[in-house]
Coordinates of C-alpha atoms in Angstrom, one line a residue:
Chain A
M22 CA -35.2 5.9 -29.1
E23 CA -32.4 7.3 -26.8
L24 CA -29.3 5.9 -28.4
N25 CA -27.3 6.1 -25.0
T26 CA -29.3 3.6 -23.5
L27 CA -28.3 0.8 -25.8
T28 CA -26.1 -2.2 -25.2
I29 CA -22.9 -2.8 -27.3
K30 CA -24.8 -5.5 -29.1
Q31 CA -27.8 -3.3 -30.0
A32 CA -25.9 -0.5 -31.0
G33 CA -23.3 -2.6 -32.9
Q34 CA -26.1 -4.1 -35.0
M35 CA -27.6 -0.4 -35.7
L36 CA -24.0 0.7 -36.9
A37 CA -23.6 -2.2 -39.0
K38 CA -26.9 -1.7 -40.7
K39 CA -26.0 2.0 -41.0
E40 CA -29.2 3.0 -39.2
I41 CA -27.1 5.2 -36.8
S42 CA -23.6 6.7 -36.9
S43 CA -21.0 6.6 -34.2
V44 CA -21.4 10.4 -34.1
D45 CA -25.0 10.0 -33.2
L46 CA -24.3 7.5 -30.7
T47 CA -21.5 9.6 -29.2
K48 CA -23.6 12.7 -29.3
A49 CA -26.3 10.8 -27.4
C50 CA -23.9 9.8 -24.6
L51 CA -22.4 13.2 -24.4
A52 CA -26.0 14.9 -24.1
R53 CA -26.8 12.4 -21.4
I54 CA -23.8 13.4 -19.5
K55 CA -24.7 17.1 -19.8
E56 CA -28.2 16.2 -18.6
V57 CA -27.6 14.1 -15.7
D58 CA -23.9 14.3 -14.5
G59 CA -24.4 17.5 -12.6
K60 CA -26.3 15.3 -10.2
I61 CA -24.4 12.0 -10.5
K62 CA -20.9 13.5 -10.8
A63 CA -19.4 10.4 -12.3
C64 CA -17.1 12.3 -14.8
L65 CA -14.0 13.9 -13.7
T66 CA -12.9 14.9 -17.4
V67 CA -15.3 14.9 -20.5
C68 CA -13.3 15.0 -23.7
E69 CA -16.1 16.0 -26.2
N70 CA -13.8 17.1 -28.9
E71 CA -11.5 14.2 -28.8
A72 CA -14.6 11.9 -28.6
L73 CA -16.2 13.4 -31.6
T74 CA -13.1 13.1 -33.7
Q75 CA -12.7 9.6 -32.8
A76 CA -16.4 8.9 -33.7
K77 CA -15.9 10.4 -37.1
T78 CA -12.9 8.3 -37.5
A79 CA -14.9 5.1 -36.5
D80 CA -17.5 6.1 -39.0
A81 CA -15.1 6.6 -41.7
R82 CA -13.6 3.2 -41.0
R83 CA -17.0 1.7 -41.4
S84 CA -17.6 3.4 -44.5
K85 CA -14.8 1.8 -46.0
G86 CA -16.0 -1.7 -45.2
E87 CA -14.5 -2.3 -41.8
Q88 CA -16.6 -4.3 -39.5
G89 CA -16.3 -4.7 -35.7
E90 CA -18.1 -5.1 -32.4
L91 CA -16.7 -2.2 -30.8
L92 CA -16.0 0.1 -33.9
G93 CA -17.7 3.4 -32.9
I94 CA -19.0 2.4 -29.4
P95 CA -18.4 5.0 -26.6
M96 CA -16.8 4.2 -23.5
L97 CA -15.9 5.8 -20.1
V98 CA -12.6 5.0 -18.5
K99 CA -11.6 5.2 -14.9
D100 CA -9.1 7.8 -14.1
V101 CA -6.3 5.7 -12.7
I102 CA -6.0 4.2 -16.3
M103 CA -3.8 6.4 -18.4
T104 CA -4.9 7.9 -21.8
K105 CA -2.9 9.8 -24.0
E106 CA -3.7 13.5 -24.5
V107 CA -6.5 13.4 -22.0
R108 CA -5.4 14.1 -18.3
T109 CA -5.4 11.3 -15.7
T110 CA -5.6 12.4 -12.3
A111 CA -6.2 9.3 -10.1
A112 CA -8.6 11.6 -8.4
S113 CA -5.6 12.9 -6.5
R114 CA -4.4 16.3 -6.0
I115 CA -0.9 15.2 -6.6
L116 CA -1.8 14.5 -10.4
D117 CA -4.4 17.2 -10.9
N118 CA -2.4 18.4 -14.2
Y119 CA -1.0 15.2 -15.2
T120 CA -1.3 14.1 -18.8
A121 CA 0.3 10.6 -19.6
P122 CA 2.5 10.4 -22.5
Y123 CA 0.9 7.1 -23.7
D124 CA -2.5 5.1 -23.6
A125 CA -2.6 2.2 -21.3
T126 CA -2.5 -1.1 -23.1
V127 CA -6.2 -1.8 -22.5
V128 CA -7.1 1.6 -23.7
R129 CA -4.8 1.2 -26.8
R130 CA -6.3 -2.1 -27.6
L131 CA -10.0 -0.7 -27.4
K132 CA -9.2 2.3 -29.3
A133 CA -7.8 0.1 -32.0
A134 CA -10.9 -1.8 -32.1
G135 CA -12.7 1.5 -32.7
A136 CA -14.1 2.3 -29.1
V137 CA -14.7 6.1 -28.6
L138 CA -13.3 7.7 -25.3
L139 CA -16.0 9.9 -23.7
G140 CA -14.2 10.9 -20.6
K141 CA -12.5 9.9 -17.3
T142 CA -14.6 8.8 -14.3
N143 CA -14.3 9.5 -10.8
T144 CA -12.6 7.1 -8.0
D145 CA -11.5 7.0 -4.7
E146 CA -7.8 8.5 -4.8
F147 CA -5.6 5.9 -6.5
A148 CA -8.4 3.5 -6.3
H149 CA -8.2 3.4 -2.4
G150 CA -11.7 2.9 -1.2
S151 CA -15.1 1.5 -1.6
S152 CA -17.2 4.5 -1.9
T153 CA -15.5 7.3 -4.1
E154 CA -15.5 9.3 -1.0
N155 CA -11.8 9.3 -1.1
S156 CA -11.7 11.2 -4.2
A157 CA -9.7 14.6 -4.1
Y158 CA -12.6 16.0 -6.2
W159 CA -16.0 14.9 -5.2
T160 CA -18.1 12.0 -4.2
S161 CA -20.3 10.3 -6.9
R162 CA -23.7 9.6 -6.4
N163 CA -25.6 6.3 -6.8
P164 CA -28.1 6.8 -9.5
W165 CA -30.8 4.7 -7.7
D166 CA -30.6 7.2 -4.6
L167 CA -28.5 10.5 -4.8
T168 CA -28.0 10.4 -1.3
R169 CA -26.1 7.1 -1.3
V170 CA -22.7 6.1 -2.6
P171 CA -22.3 4.1 -6.0
G172 CA -19.7 1.9 -4.5
G173 CA -15.9 2.0 -5.1
S174 CA -13.4 2.4 -6.1
S175 CA -14.6 2.5 -9.6
G176 CA -17.8 4.2 -8.7
G177 CA -17.8 6.9 -11.5
S178 CA -17.5 4.2 -14.2
A179 CA -20.3 2.1 -12.5
A180 CA -22.5 5.2 -12.0
G181 CA -21.9 6.4 -15.5
V182 CA -23.0 3.1 -17.1
A183 CA -26.0 2.8 -14.7
A184 CA -27.1 6.2 -15.6
D185 CA -26.8 5.5 -19.4
M186 CA -24.0 8.1 -19.9
S187 CA -22.0 5.4 -21.8
I188 CA -22.4 2.0 -23.5
F189 CA -19.7 0.5 -21.4
A190 CA -17.0 1.5 -19.0
L191 CA -13.5 0.4 -17.7
G192 CA -12.6 0.2 -14.0
T193 CA -9.8 -1.5 -12.1
D194 CA -10.3 -4.2 -9.6
T195 CA -7.9 -4.6 -7.0
G196 CA -9.9 -6.1 -4.0
G197 CA -13.4 -5.5 -5.3
S198 CA -13.3 -2.1 -6.9
T199 CA -15.4 -3.3 -10.0
R200 CA -17.5 -6.1 -8.8
Y201 CA -18.6 -4.1 -5.6
P202 CA -19.8 -0.8 -7.4
A203 CA -21.4 -2.9 -10.1
A204 CA -23.5 -4.4 -7.5
F205 CA -24.4 -1.1 -6.0
C206 CA -25.5 0.4 -9.2
G207 CA -27.3 -2.6 -10.7
I208 CA -25.1 -3.3 -13.6
V209 CA -22.7 -6.1 -14.7
G210 CA -18.8 -6.0 -13.5
L211 CA -16.2 -8.3 -14.3
K212 CA -12.8 -8.7 -12.6
Q213 CA -10.6 -10.9 -14.8
T214 CA -8.1 -13.3 -13.7
Y215 CA -4.8 -12.0 -12.8
G216 CA -2.6 -11.9 -15.9
R217 CA -5.3 -12.3 -18.4
S218 CA -5.3 -8.6 -19.5
S219 CA -2.4 -6.0 -19.3
R220 CA -1.7 -3.7 -16.1
F221 CA 0.7 -1.5 -18.3
G222 CA -0.7 2.1 -17.9
L223 CA -2.8 1.2 -14.8
M224 CA -1.5 3.3 -12.1
A225 CA -0.3 0.7 -9.7
M226 CA -1.9 0.1 -6.3
T227 CA -1.4 -3.5 -5.2
S228 CA 0.5 -4.7 -8.2
S229 CA 0.0 -8.5 -7.1
T230 CA -3.7 -8.2 -7.5
D231 CA -4.6 -5.1 -9.7
V232 CA -6.4 -6.2 -12.9
P233 CA -8.5 -4.2 -15.4
G234 CA -12.2 -4.3 -15.0
I235 CA -15.1 -4.0 -17.3
F236 CA -18.8 -2.7 -16.6
G237 CA -21.6 -3.5 -18.8
K238 CA -25.2 -3.4 -19.2
T239 CA -25.2 -7.0 -20.0
V240 CA -23.0 -10.0 -19.6
A241 CA -22.7 -10.4 -23.3
D242 CA -21.5 -6.8 -23.8
V243 CA -18.8 -7.6 -21.0
A244 CA -17.7 -10.9 -23.0
L245 CA -17.3 -8.5 -26.3
V246 CA -15.1 -6.1 -24.4
L247 CA -12.9 -8.9 -22.7
N248 CA -12.4 -10.5 -26.4
K249 CA -10.6 -7.2 -27.3
M250 CA -8.6 -6.4 -24.1
A251 CA -7.3 -10.0 -23.2
G252 CA -3.9 -11.4 -24.1
V253 CA -0.3 -11.2 -23.4
D254 CA 1.5 -7.7 -23.6
K255 CA 5.2 -7.4 -23.8
N256 CA 4.9 -4.3 -21.6
D257 CA 3.6 -6.3 -18.7
A258 CA 5.5 -9.5 -17.6
T259 CA 2.7 -10.7 -15.5
T260 CA 0.5 -11.3 -18.4
V261 CA 0.1 -15.0 -19.3
N262 CA 0.4 -16.4 -22.9
D263 CA -2.4 -18.8 -22.7
L264 CA -4.8 -18.8 -25.5
V265 CA -7.6 -16.1 -25.4
P266 CA -10.8 -17.9 -26.2
D267 CA -13.9 -16.2 -27.8
Y268 CA -15.6 -15.2 -24.7
G269 CA -19.0 -14.9 -26.5
K270 CA -19.0 -18.4 -28.0
E271 CA -20.3 -20.4 -25.1
L272 CA -22.6 -17.8 -23.7
S273 CA -25.8 -19.5 -25.1
K274 CA -24.9 -23.1 -23.9
S275 CA -27.2 -24.6 -21.5
L276 CA -26.3 -24.8 -17.5
K277 CA -27.8 -28.2 -17.3
G278 CA -25.3 -30.5 -15.5
L279 CA -23.3 -27.5 -14.0
T280 CA -22.5 -27.5 -10.3
I281 CA -22.1 -24.5 -8.6
G282 CA -20.4 -24.2 -5.1
L283 CA -21.9 -22.3 -2.1
P284 CA -19.0 -21.4 0.4
A285 CA -20.7 -21.4 3.9
E286 CA -18.4 -18.9 5.0
Y287 CA -19.9 -16.4 2.6
F288 CA -23.4 -16.7 4.0
I289 CA -22.7 -15.4 7.5
K290 CA -24.7 -13.3 10.1
G291 CA -24.8 -9.8 9.4
I292 CA -25.9 -10.0 5.7
H293 CA -28.9 -7.7 5.0
Q294 CA -32.2 -9.8 4.8
G295 CA -33.1 -8.1 1.3
V296 CA -29.7 -9.6 0.0
I297 CA -30.2 -12.9 1.3
K298 CA -33.8 -13.0 -0.3
A299 CA -32.5 -12.0 -3.6
I300 CA -29.6 -14.5 -3.4
N301 CA -32.1 -17.3 -2.4
Q302 CA -34.4 -16.4 -5.4
A303 CA -31.4 -16.4 -7.7
M304 CA -30.7 -20.0 -6.5
E305 CA -34.2 -21.1 -7.4
T306 CA -33.8 -19.7 -11.0
F307 CA -30.5 -21.5 -11.4
K308 CA -32.0 -24.7 -10.2
N309 CA -34.8 -24.3 -13.0
L310 CA -31.9 -23.9 -15.4
G311 CA -30.5 -27.3 -14.3
V312 CA -27.8 -26.2 -12.1
K313 CA -27.0 -28.2 -8.9
F314 CA -25.6 -26.6 -5.8
K315 CA -22.9 -28.1 -3.6
P316 CA -21.9 -26.8 -0.3
V317 CA -18.2 -26.3 -0.1
S318 CA -16.2 -25.1 3.0
L319 CA -13.5 -22.3 2.8
P320 CA -12.6 -22.0 6.5
L321 CA -9.8 -19.5 5.9
T322 CA -12.1 -16.9 4.4
K323 CA -12.1 -14.9 7.5
Y324 CA -8.4 -14.2 7.2
A325 CA -8.7 -13.0 3.7
L326 CA -9.2 -9.4 4.9
P327 CA -6.4 -9.1 7.4
V328 CA -4.0 -10.5 4.7
Y329 CA -5.3 -8.1 2.3
Y330 CA -4.9 -5.1 4.5
I331 CA -1.3 -6.0 4.9
I332 CA -0.3 -6.7 1.4
C333 CA -2.3 -4.1 -0.2
P334 CA -0.9 -1.2 2.0
A335 CA 2.6 -2.7 1.9
E336 CA 2.4 -2.7 -2.1
I337 CA 1.0 0.8 -2.1
S338 CA 3.8 2.3 0.0
S339 CA 6.2 1.0 -2.4
N340 CA 4.2 1.9 -5.6
L341 CA 3.3 5.5 -4.4
A342 CA 7.0 6.1 -3.6
R343 CA 7.4 7.2 -7.1
F344 CA 5.3 10.4 -6.5
D345 CA 8.1 12.4 -5.0
G346 CA 7.6 15.9 -6.4
I347 CA 10.4 15.5 -8.9
G348 CA 9.6 13.8 -12.3
Y349 CA 6.0 14.8 -12.6
G350 CA 2.8 15.7 -10.4
F351 CA 2.5 18.2 -7.7
S352 CA 5.7 19.6 -6.4
E353 CA 5.9 21.8 -3.3
Q354 CA 8.3 24.7 -3.9
N355 CA 7.5 27.3 -1.1
G356 CA 9.9 27.0 1.9
V357 CA 11.6 23.8 0.6
K358 CA 15.3 23.7 1.9
N359 CA 16.6 20.4 0.8
L360 CA 15.7 17.2 -1.1
Y361 CA 14.0 15.6 1.8
E362 CA 11.7 18.4 2.1
T363 CA 10.6 18.3 -1.5
Y364 CA 9.7 14.7 -0.9
A365 CA 7.9 14.9 2.4
K366 CA 6.1 18.3 1.8
S367 CA 5.0 17.6 -1.9
R368 CA 3.8 14.1 -0.7
G369 CA 2.1 15.5 2.7
K370 CA 0.3 18.0 0.7
G371 CA -0.4 16.1 -2.5
F372 CA -2.0 12.7 -1.2
G373 CA -5.2 12.6 0.6
L374 CA -6.0 11.2 3.9
E375 CA -6.5 7.4 2.9
A376 CA -3.8 7.4 0.5
K377 CA -1.5 8.6 3.4
R378 CA -3.1 6.2 5.8
R379 CA -2.3 3.3 3.6
I380 CA 1.3 4.5 2.9
M381 CA 1.9 4.7 6.6
L382 CA 0.2 1.2 7.3
G383 CA 2.3 -0.3 4.5
T384 CA 5.5 1.4 5.5
Y385 CA 5.1 0.1 9.2
A386 CA 4.3 -3.5 7.9
L387 CA 7.5 -3.5 5.9
S388 CA 9.9 -1.8 8.4
A389 CA 12.9 -3.2 10.2
G390 CA 11.4 -5.8 12.9
Y391 CA 8.0 -6.1 11.8
Y392 CA 8.4 -7.5 8.1
D393 CA 8.2 -11.2 9.3
A394 CA 5.4 -10.7 11.6
Y395 CA 3.1 -8.7 9.1
Y396 CA 4.0 -8.9 5.4
L397 CA 5.8 -12.4 5.5
K398 CA 3.0 -13.9 7.5
A399 CA 0.4 -12.5 5.4
Q400 CA 2.2 -13.9 2.2
K401 CA 2.1 -17.4 3.9
V402 CA -1.4 -17.1 4.8
R403 CA -2.3 -16.0 1.4
S404 CA -0.8 -19.3 0.0
K405 CA -3.0 -21.3 2.1
L406 CA -6.1 -19.2 1.1
R407 CA -5.2 -19.7 -2.4
Q408 CA -4.7 -23.3 -2.3
E409 CA -8.0 -23.7 -0.3
M410 CA -9.8 -21.8 -3.1
Y411 CA -8.3 -23.8 -5.7
Q412 CA -9.0 -27.0 -4.1
A413 CA -12.8 -26.0 -3.9
L414 CA -13.0 -25.0 -7.3
E415 CA -11.8 -28.4 -8.4
E416 CA -15.1 -30.1 -7.1
V417 CA -17.5 -27.4 -8.8
D418 CA -17.5 -25.2 -11.8
C419 CA -17.6 -21.9 -10.0
L420 CA -18.7 -20.5 -6.8
L421 CA -21.6 -18.2 -5.9
T422 CA -21.8 -15.5 -3.3
P423 CA -23.4 -12.2 -2.5
T424 CA -21.4 -9.4 -3.9
A425 CA -21.8 -7.1 -1.1
P426 CA -23.2 -7.7 2.3
H427 CA -25.9 -5.1 2.1
P428 CA -27.1 -2.5 -0.6
A429 CA -25.5 1.1 -1.1
F430 CA -24.9 2.9 2.1
K431 CA -25.4 6.8 2.6
I432 CA -22.7 9.2 1.8
G433 CA -20.9 10.2 4.9
Q434 CA -22.0 7.2 7.0
Q435 CA -18.7 5.5 7.6
V436 CA -16.2 7.9 6.2
D437 CA -14.5 8.2 9.7
D438 CA -14.1 4.7 10.5
P439 CA -11.5 3.3 8.0
L440 CA -11.6 -0.2 9.7
K441 CA -15.5 -0.5 9.1
M442 CA -14.7 0.6 5.4
Y443 CA -12.3 -2.1 4.8
L444 CA -14.7 -4.6 6.0
E445 CA -16.9 -3.6 3.0
D446 CA -14.6 -5.8 0.9
I447 CA -15.4 -9.0 2.7
F448 CA -16.7 -10.9 -0.1
M449 CA -14.2 -9.6 -2.7
V450 CA -10.8 -9.9 -1.6
A451 CA -10.2 -13.7 -1.3
P452 CA -10.5 -14.2 -5.0
S453 CA -8.3 -11.1 -5.7
L454 CA -5.6 -12.6 -3.6
A455 CA -5.9 -15.9 -5.3
G456 CA -5.9 -14.2 -8.7
L457 CA -9.3 -15.8 -9.7
P458 CA -12.1 -14.3 -12.0
G459 CA -15.1 -12.8 -10.4
L460 CA -18.4 -11.5 -12.1
S461 CA -21.1 -9.4 -10.6
V462 CA -24.6 -9.7 -11.9
P463 CA -27.9 -7.7 -11.0
C464 CA -30.0 -10.2 -9.0
G465 CA -32.7 -8.2 -7.4
F466 CA -33.4 -5.2 -5.1
A467 CA -33.4 -4.7 -1.3
V468 CA -34.8 -2.0 0.8
P469 CA -32.1 -0.6 2.9
D470 CA -32.6 -0.5 6.8
D471 CA -32.2 3.4 6.8
G472 CA -34.5 4.2 3.7
E473 CA -37.5 3.3 1.5
T474 CA -36.0 3.2 -2.0
P475 CA -35.2 -0.4 -3.2
L476 CA -31.6 -0.5 -4.3
P477 CA -29.8 -3.1 -6.6
V478 CA -28.4 -6.4 -5.2
G479 CA -25.5 -8.3 -7.2
L480 CA -24.6 -11.8 -6.9
Q481 CA -20.8 -12.9 -7.5
L482 CA -19.6 -15.7 -9.4
I483 CA -16.1 -16.8 -8.8
G484 CA -14.4 -18.9 -11.4
K485 CA -11.4 -21.2 -12.0
R486 CA -8.1 -19.4 -13.1
L487 CA -8.5 -18.2 -16.6
D488 CA -11.9 -19.7 -16.9
E489 CA -13.9 -16.3 -17.6
T490 CA -15.7 -18.3 -20.1
T491 CA -17.9 -20.4 -17.4
I492 CA -18.8 -17.5 -15.2
L493 CA -19.8 -15.4 -18.3
R494 CA -22.0 -18.4 -19.3
V495 CA -23.6 -18.9 -15.9
G496 CA -24.2 -15.1 -15.7
H497 CA -25.7 -14.8 -19.1
Q498 CA -28.0 -17.6 -18.8
Y499 CA -29.1 -16.2 -15.5
E500 CA -29.8 -12.8 -17.3
Q501 CA -31.7 -14.6 -20.0
A502 CA -34.0 -16.0 -17.3
T503 CA -34.5 -12.6 -15.3
E504 CA -35.2 -9.1 -16.0
W505 CA -33.1 -7.4 -13.2
H506 CA -30.5 -6.1 -15.5
K507 CA -33.2 -4.3 -17.6
Q508 CA -34.3 -2.0 -14.7
K509 CA -33.1 1.5 -14.9
A510 CA -32.6 4.1 -12.2
K511 CA -35.0 7.2 -12.6
I512 CA -32.8 10.3 -12.0
Chain B
M2 CA -1.1 -2.6 20.5
Q3 CA -1.2 1.3 20.5
L4 CA 1.3 3.2 18.3
S5 CA 2.9 6.2 20.2
K6 CA 3.1 9.6 18.8
N7 CA 7.1 9.1 18.4
E8 CA 6.4 5.7 16.5
I9 CA 3.9 7.4 14.1
Q10 CA 6.4 10.2 13.5
H11 CA 9.3 7.7 12.6
I12 CA 6.9 5.8 10.2
A13 CA 6.0 9.1 8.5
K14 CA 9.8 9.9 8.1
L15 CA 10.4 6.7 6.7
A16 CA 7.5 7.2 4.2
R17 CA 8.7 10.7 3.4
L18 CA 5.2 12.1 4.4
E19 CA 5.0 15.5 6.3
L20 CA 2.0 15.2 8.4
T21 CA 0.1 17.8 10.5
D22 CA -0.4 17.2 14.2
V23 CA -4.0 16.4 13.7
E24 CA -3.0 13.8 11.1
L25 CA -0.3 12.5 13.6
E26 CA -3.0 12.0 16.3
K27 CA -5.8 10.7 14.0
Y28 CA -3.4 8.0 12.4
G29 CA -2.2 6.9 15.8
A30 CA -5.5 5.7 16.9
Q31 CA -6.8 4.3 13.5
L32 CA -3.5 2.5 12.7
S33 CA -3.5 0.9 16.0
A34 CA -7.2 -0.1 15.3
V35 CA -6.2 -1.7 12.0
L36 CA -3.1 -3.5 13.4
N37 CA -5.2 -5.2 16.2
Y38 CA -7.7 -6.5 13.7
I39 CA -5.0 -7.7 11.5
D40 CA -3.3 -9.7 14.6
Q41 CA -5.8 -12.4 14.3
L42 CA -3.4 -13.7 11.7
K43 CA -1.3 -14.9 14.6
E44 CA -4.0 -17.8 14.8
V45 CA -3.1 -19.3 11.6
E46 CA -0.4 -22.1 11.5
V47 CA 2.0 -21.4 8.5
Q48 CA 5.1 -23.5 9.4
G49 CA 6.6 -24.9 6.3
V50 CA 4.3 -22.8 4.1
E51 CA 5.9 -20.8 1.0
P52 CA 4.9 -17.2 0.9
T53 CA 2.9 -16.2 -2.3
A54 CA 4.4 -13.3 -4.0
Q55 CA 2.6 -13.7 -7.1
V56 CA -0.2 -16.0 -8.6
T57 CA 0.6 -16.4 -12.2
G58 CA 3.1 -19.2 -12.0
L59 CA 5.2 -17.4 -14.5
E60 CA 9.1 -17.5 -14.2
N61 CA 11.8 -15.5 -15.7
V62 CA 10.0 -13.6 -18.1
L63 CA 12.8 -12.1 -20.2
R64 CA 13.0 -9.8 -23.2
E65 CA 15.8 -8.8 -25.5
D66 CA 17.9 -6.1 -23.9
V67 CA 17.6 -3.4 -26.6
V68 CA 16.8 0.2 -26.5
R69 CA 13.3 1.1 -27.9
G70 CA 12.9 4.4 -29.4
W71 CA 10.4 7.1 -28.1
D72 CA 9.2 9.6 -30.5
K73 CA 10.1 13.3 -29.5
A74 CA 6.6 14.3 -28.7
E75 CA 6.3 11.5 -26.2
I76 CA 9.7 12.6 -24.7
E77 CA 8.6 16.4 -24.5
E78 CA 5.3 15.1 -22.8
A79 CA 7.0 13.0 -20.2
L80 CA 9.7 15.7 -19.4
N81 CA 6.9 18.5 -19.3
G82 CA 5.7 16.8 -16.0
A83 CA 8.7 18.1 -14.2
P84 CA 8.3 21.1 -12.0
E85 CA 11.9 22.3 -13.1
R86 CA 13.7 21.6 -16.3
E87 CA 17.0 22.3 -18.0
G88 CA 17.0 21.2 -21.6
R89 CA 16.7 17.5 -21.4
F90 CA 17.2 17.3 -17.8
I91 CA 15.1 17.5 -14.7
K92 CA 16.4 19.9 -12.1
V93 CA 16.4 18.7 -8.4
K94 CA 17.7 20.0 -5.0
R95 CA 21.3 19.2 -4.1
V96 CA 21.4 15.4 -3.2
I97 CA 24.9 15.4 -1.5
E98 CA 25.2 18.0 1.4

């Protein structure tokens, strides 16, 4: 058996029975990375030595009688999440040689639980994008069709799990960056409630919507990882003190009597026929599981993207101000005459096209004379959007929508049209702006209009605030009734 | 709305970004297109609506005002990122002309 193809649950059982060691498992993942990552290009850094050392430590802990679901389980981590002693680049030239002095809280917690860091994965620069095409290094490939994008921004992590290079992976999700690539790559992706897990050590993009994301091969695996990550952190004042439930506990509970809302505004013209077919099929499955569907209306949905593309660049322009060529990161030294030039030349050369575009857009939206018309207006519309979603969720247990309007697109297809690329996030950004949890689960395949290879389709479940339990349960029960999550790309 | 080259240059200066002529031109057209798209927010009535700056409902999260120690290795690691150092200090260009 190829150990790298295991789920956390499966590997954990074998580790517990001493049938395999963490070193075996880690070696299998590292071998898989060597075998296929030349084609997929998911990883920016592979830390083989550190991984094997951590695996040995995990084995030693187990031999002393310690147990734990993640003890000795390998993971990949998106390269906007800081890791001590292993470089963190944000896929940006400005941080090409940067090594963080500490681990992000979520990494620290997972390492404490015994997870083994295999390496850091590709992303759009500073997570700005939906395809990894904005990476300063390279574009990652979709394991299902190497001419297509894996989605983004956490595309390297999604492709890495889909290609069995790792047992699970971490991403981030600001406006869809975990759910969207999960759908494109045919795996499970969770965006948590804002405030559920710490953002400390995540390179800030849009601080008011950034959350850590989890990629897994099954919903049950994602629940296991969330158990170890969630909870208040004194280093992140926006984490909430609410009790962290055992997210695995209710997975097996039947869905009988549950009501799922279908927002009409998410089933619009322009969605790929194959996606619609897959979602309709999934709804039949849910009905057989005893779920009732209820139409709900979210008329402000169409304003979610324009709100997001004010708030997101505004927060980016502020957050990326810290890259100034002084404290760390790339610093232009040639022909620099004064402090202003240190700033402007280091930033001009260090940032890629999309990062600069968003800084420009955000600076404009926040500048004198435009603040009220853009930023303040967007924050007010955000209040209405949020209220509308909260109200809709009072009548149902969760919402169901497609994750993306179409399957994975070809590399280079829309790279020159930023507005078109922003529209990719259409089903993702409203729950982000409202701080709600969202889960993408594989629900079938669709043949794209410009190709023949069937590509994965995902469905999105949007839950009530802090109610990851329900969407995980709905996703898990769906998974038990279907085989989609077991399909593997042939690379 | 169409942003002029002067306006783009002004924004770039505020953002401390040195842009090439090609970038200035490209961003002029692209930012105008995005702003036109965003203009549809004008349709939404927001009178009396409070803006949302955060979604957690948390208020005044405080901590003790105490110094927390960093170990020496971490301090070195953090300082090592700077392009120019002098002992425990980061060297910068003259601030006051």
